[in-house]
């Protein structure tokens, strides 16, 4: 009996050991004996040797590329296929839930579980979030990265002369998207100024169509009104100096009269009955449906809606029936609000950091940039790149080319507009401008304090 | 009969797991609630009661506190009332009794998040079943924007949660009802006691143990409500349905770990302050059969 127990114990131990060994030996193509760790592989890696083209790797590795599951990955997959053909290295896509993407990345950083490469929202505020100077590869002097990037997009990434993320993708935009068929039905044209916008909205209402739609239930959509209104109305008033003061807490959001006026403007639109019925239950999905069906004339929205409208109503609808204009100012058509694309980031301590840097350079090669835009068209941020654009995007490009565009304020500030959507939900309910702007301002300062930023 | 005694060290494995995964994290949490632990800061320092001072000056806490208590009181009361009613009904000899028992219990095994998404559609002001049904029976004027009107949002969440958990209370009460000797109620019946009298003087007192279990689990569970609120309203519109856990979630996502832990500790104290007296009061009225 004792013998058989001992034998059973030995067998259990042997099976357990074999299982553990199998776990450890998994992913064998990733890293044979640790030879492809940044330090070990650095000597043979093209990045370390200063060359920009990817070469076939002696010991192919599998890189992990983390991305939000809200992103369409087709364009990336095409480039990664080309990368694998050229180098033998594979890229494994890990899509994390979009709603908690930031927190999941932060958690992975705090547990030292670094991906080799990941896509992050644009702007320097991500540097604070991820403790960039300690954790991320610095790109500002990296050869073969900045040759073709449009300068204004590059500058939006600079903080203290350093850049920790490489912008990749298309310029986004926020503003007023309008249904051209509805405008034709109501006999109106894009507005010349803000007062004109209100008059147009009234005419659309008279024509039996809802002038504006707001997705208050989904919380984030009403913020677009303020972001796009900012570049037209607030930026000219406070200038870059004012933005710098906001960054150092020398200027309070609540003290900006032009910002307060944006709250008054939104309240006026609601008071005039220019939003849809049941505005509190408005959702982004319903917005797309109502807009596509011609039941809504306009919406303050970001360019993500183009892809959604294309999915629901087809390319032809987007090409023929969707128009764009910026938030108009009191005197003119306003300034187009643009957003830099997401940024590619490489943690210094990633298992395959050297290969990830090389992959980024590979992605930036003109033929791969074109491959990206062929699969995900948008306004390019690379010189010489070509992309098929919808008329609605061409409209924005004209503003950019004429120098009448400005990067989104959120991408220029280090603290965030925390819980702004909640503030706006309350504002839609009670219409209290002073309360709303105070809460907005207080939350901004709380976030600055939470991020331990100087001046807060 | 002599009771068999087991060595004390038999409890060590369970005790060590409990210490490692429950007691130790709680004590560590208490310590961190007195620090400025923040994912954006280089170091962690002891700051005394600063987190608690900041917390009690925060208007959102008051809203979260009142909503949590309203939610807990309403769910505890109604879950038990509905659960007991269903249990009494399901204890009678009615046709397809087991099928009905299963149907009433089923919502409890569905994840609250799934229920939340289903009820978002049910409560939709224009296309939702609730308003549609009111319209069909000629009460369309009573239709509301159930989740986006601050007057109704919290009560809509409460109603949804009661629908979810009443079946669980029913099962516990049913178990209690099985233990009540039939001869007690039958002899009372022969003596001419009405159904209400039998319930009041025999059934309900003998259900005290089930009542204790149900009420205590309801109080604790409902004070920790999170998923249902998050999916149905995410604490909105604005902060009108904010509860403790939605507030804690938002502070954690800002990286304020020390502050968030302090809110957790406040909730822990609150659950204890409410739960312990409830338990003691209910234990007192339990009777031995």
PDB file of C-alpha atoms in Angstrom, chain A residues 137-241:
ATOM      1  CA  UNK A 137      11.582  54.707 -25.952  1.00  0.00           C
ATOM      2  CA  UNK A 138      12.430  58.288 -26.899  1.00  0.00           C
ATOM      3  CA  UNK A 139      12.080  58.973 -30.613  1.00  0.00           C
ATOM      4  CA  UNK A 140      12.997  62.611 -31.232  1.00  0.00           C
ATOM      5  CA  UNK A 141      16.481  61.864 -32.612  1.00  0.00           C
ATOM      6  CA  UNK A 142      15.735  58.473 -34.091  1.00  0.00           C
ATOM      7  CA  UNK A 143      16.875  58.237 -37.703  1.00  0.00           C
ATOM      8  CA  UNK A 144      14.321  57.186 -40.306  1.00  0.00           C
ATOM      9  CA  UNK A 145      11.288  58.248 -38.330  1.00  0.00           C
ATOM     10  CA  UNK A 146      10.538  61.919 -38.871  1.00  0.00           C
ATOM     11  CA  UNK A 147      11.578  62.459 -42.498  1.00  0.00           C
ATOM     12  CA  UNK A 148       8.035  62.402 -43.858  1.00  0.00           C
ATOM     13  CA  UNK A 149       5.868  63.389 -40.907  1.00  0.00           C
ATOM     14  CA  UNK A 150       4.088  66.751 -41.311  1.00  0.00           C
ATOM     15  CA  UNK A 151       5.765  69.158 -38.917  1.00  0.00           C
ATOM     16  CA  UNK A 152       2.649  70.363 -37.062  1.00  0.00           C
ATOM     17  CA  UNK A 153       1.764  66.752 -36.264  1.00  0.00           C
ATOM     18  CA  UNK A 154       5.316  66.119 -35.044  1.00  0.00           C
ATOM     19  CA  UNK A 155       5.252  69.254 -32.892  1.00  0.00           C
ATOM     20  CA  UNK A 156       2.024  68.125 -31.205  1.00  0.00           C
ATOM     21  CA  UNK A 157       4.029  65.196 -29.809  1.00  0.00           C
ATOM     22  CA  UNK A 158       6.893  67.248 -28.333  1.00  0.00           C
ATOM     23  CA  UNK A 159       7.215  67.836 -24.611  1.00  0.00           C
ATOM     24  CA  UNK A 160      10.457  69.207 -23.167  1.00  0.00           C
ATOM     25  CA  UNK A 161      12.162  68.535 -26.534  1.00  0.00           C
ATOM     26  CA  UNK A 162      11.330  64.852 -26.282  1.00  0.00           C
ATOM     27  CA  UNK A 163       8.940  62.597 -28.184  1.00  0.00           C
ATOM     28  CA  UNK A 164       7.806  59.258 -26.813  1.00  0.00           C
ATOM     29  CA  UNK A 165       5.221  58.334 -29.421  1.00  0.00           C
ATOM     30  CA  UNK A 166       5.265  58.142 -33.199  1.00  0.00           C
ATOM     31  CA  UNK A 167       2.007  59.396 -34.727  1.00  0.00           C
ATOM     32  CA  UNK A 168       0.530  56.880 -37.132  1.00  0.00           C
ATOM     33  CA  UNK A 169      -2.688  57.085 -39.088  1.00  0.00           C
ATOM     34  CA  UNK A 170      -4.798  59.966 -40.297  1.00  0.00           C
ATOM     35  CA  UNK A 171      -5.716  63.397 -39.093  1.00  0.00           C
ATOM     36  CA  UNK A 172      -9.023  63.258 -37.337  1.00  0.00           C
ATOM     37  CA  UNK A 173     -11.530  66.062 -37.231  1.00  0.00           C
ATOM     38  CA  UNK A 174     -14.402  67.324 -35.165  1.00  0.00           C
ATOM     39  CA  UNK A 175     -17.017  69.804 -36.191  1.00  0.00           C
ATOM     40  CA  UNK A 176     -20.494  69.942 -37.629  1.00  0.00           C
ATOM     41  CA  UNK A 177     -21.425  67.060 -39.932  1.00  0.00           C
ATOM     42  CA  UNK A 178     -24.505  67.802 -41.979  1.00  0.00           C
ATOM     43  CA  UNK A 179     -26.827  65.868 -44.244  1.00  0.00           C
ATOM     44  CA  UNK A 180     -26.686  67.559 -47.646  1.00  0.00           C
ATOM     45  CA  UNK A 181     -30.084  66.153 -48.653  1.00  0.00           C
ATOM     46  CA  UNK A 182     -31.685  67.733 -45.581  1.00  0.00           C
ATOM     47  CA  UNK A 183     -30.002  71.049 -46.345  1.00  0.00           C
ATOM     48  CA  UNK A 184     -31.306  70.870 -49.916  1.00  0.00           C
ATOM     49  CA  UNK A 185     -34.818  70.053 -48.661  1.00  0.00           C
ATOM     50  CA  UNK A 186     -34.738  73.039 -46.291  1.00  0.00           C
ATOM     51  CA  UNK A 187     -33.111  75.252 -48.932  1.00  0.00           C
ATOM     52  CA  UNK A 188     -30.109  76.198 -46.808  1.00  0.00           C
ATOM     53  CA  UNK A 189     -26.335  76.272 -47.217  1.00  0.00           C
ATOM     54  CA  UNK A 190     -23.480  75.859 -44.720  1.00  0.00           C
ATOM     55  CA  UNK A 191     -23.400  78.859 -42.369  1.00  0.00           C
ATOM     56  CA  UNK A 192     -21.264  81.959 -42.725  1.00  0.00           C
ATOM     57  CA  UNK A 193     -21.202  82.609 -38.972  1.00  0.00           C
ATOM     58  CA  UNK A 194     -22.759  81.330 -35.728  1.00  0.00           C
ATOM     59  CA  UNK A 195     -25.942  83.415 -35.962  1.00  0.00           C
ATOM     60  CA  UNK A 196     -26.401  82.006 -39.440  1.00  0.00           C
ATOM     61  CA  UNK A 197     -26.061  78.470 -38.036  1.00  0.00           C
ATOM     62  CA  UNK A 198     -28.945  79.084 -35.639  1.00  0.00           C
ATOM     63  CA  UNK A 199     -31.085  80.503 -38.459  1.00  0.00           C
ATOM     64  CA  UNK A 200     -30.317  77.480 -40.636  1.00  0.00           C
ATOM     65  CA  UNK A 201     -31.287  75.173 -37.777  1.00  0.00           C
ATOM     66  CA  UNK A 202     -34.607  76.995 -37.394  1.00  0.00           C
ATOM     67  CA  UNK A 203     -35.327  76.605 -41.121  1.00  0.00           C
ATOM     68  CA  UNK A 204     -34.535  72.890 -40.939  1.00  0.00           C
ATOM     69  CA  UNK A 205     -36.962  72.570 -38.053  1.00  0.00           C
ATOM     70  CA  UNK A 206     -39.620  74.365 -40.064  1.00  0.00           C
ATOM     71  CA  UNK A 207     -38.999  71.838 -42.846  1.00  0.00           C
ATOM     72  CA  UNK A 208     -39.988  69.083 -40.388  1.00  0.00           C
ATOM     73  CA  UNK A 209     -36.527  67.736 -39.674  1.00  0.00           C
ATOM     74  CA  UNK A 210     -34.675  67.713 -36.338  1.00  0.00           C
ATOM     75  CA  UNK A 211     -31.882  70.283 -36.708  1.00  0.00           C
ATOM     76  CA  UNK A 212     -29.336  68.852 -34.215  1.00  0.00           C
ATOM     77  CA  UNK A 213     -28.917  65.463 -32.547  1.00  0.00           C
ATOM     78  CA  UNK A 214     -27.036  64.933 -29.259  1.00  0.00           C
ATOM     79  CA  UNK A 215     -26.208  61.535 -27.757  1.00  0.00           C
ATOM     80  CA  UNK A 216     -26.539  62.628 -24.117  1.00  0.00           C
ATOM     81  CA  UNK A 217     -27.250  59.085 -22.918  1.00  0.00           C
ATOM     82  CA  UNK A 218     -23.888  57.913 -24.264  1.00  0.00           C
ATOM     83  CA  UNK A 219     -22.350  60.835 -22.391  1.00  0.00           C
ATOM     84  CA  UNK A 220     -19.309  61.528 -24.585  1.00  0.00           C
ATOM     85  CA  UNK A 221     -20.968  63.022 -27.719  1.00  0.00           C
ATOM     86  CA  UNK A 222     -22.075  66.373 -26.185  1.00  0.00           C
ATOM     87  CA  UNK A 223     -18.429  67.170 -25.389  1.00  0.00           C
ATOM     88  CA  UNK A 224     -17.704  67.611 -29.104  1.00  0.00           C
ATOM     89  CA  UNK A 225     -19.669  70.861 -29.099  1.00  0.00           C
ATOM     90  CA  UNK A 226     -17.124  72.335 -26.679  1.00  0.00           C
ATOM     91  CA  UNK A 227     -13.970  70.848 -28.237  1.00  0.00           C
ATOM     92  CA  UNK A 228     -14.852  72.099 -31.690  1.00  0.00           C
ATOM     93  CA  UNK A 229     -16.175  75.388 -30.322  1.00  0.00           C
ATOM     94  CA  UNK A 230     -12.919  75.865 -28.427  1.00  0.00           C
ATOM     95  CA  UNK A 231     -10.677  76.268 -31.503  1.00  0.00           C
ATOM     96  CA  UNK A 232     -13.067  78.762 -33.048  1.00  0.00           C
ATOM     97  CA  UNK A 233     -14.051  80.747 -30.011  1.00  0.00           C
ATOM     98  CA  UNK A 234     -11.650  80.174 -27.104  1.00  0.00           C
ATOM     99  CA  UNK A 235      -8.270  79.784 -28.812  1.00  0.00           C
ATOM    100  CA  UNK A 236      -8.410  83.183 -30.520  1.00  0.00           C
ATOM    101  CA  UNK A 237      -9.273  84.748 -27.152  1.00  0.00           C
ATOM    102  CA  UNK A 238      -6.612  83.150 -24.936  1.00  0.00           C
ATOM    103  CA  UNK A 239      -3.967  82.216 -27.519  1.00  0.00           C
ATOM    104  CA  UNK A 240      -1.151  79.701 -27.051  1.00  0.00           C
ATOM    105  CA  UNK A 241      -0.091  81.656 -23.985  1.00  0.00           C
TER     106      UNK A 241
END
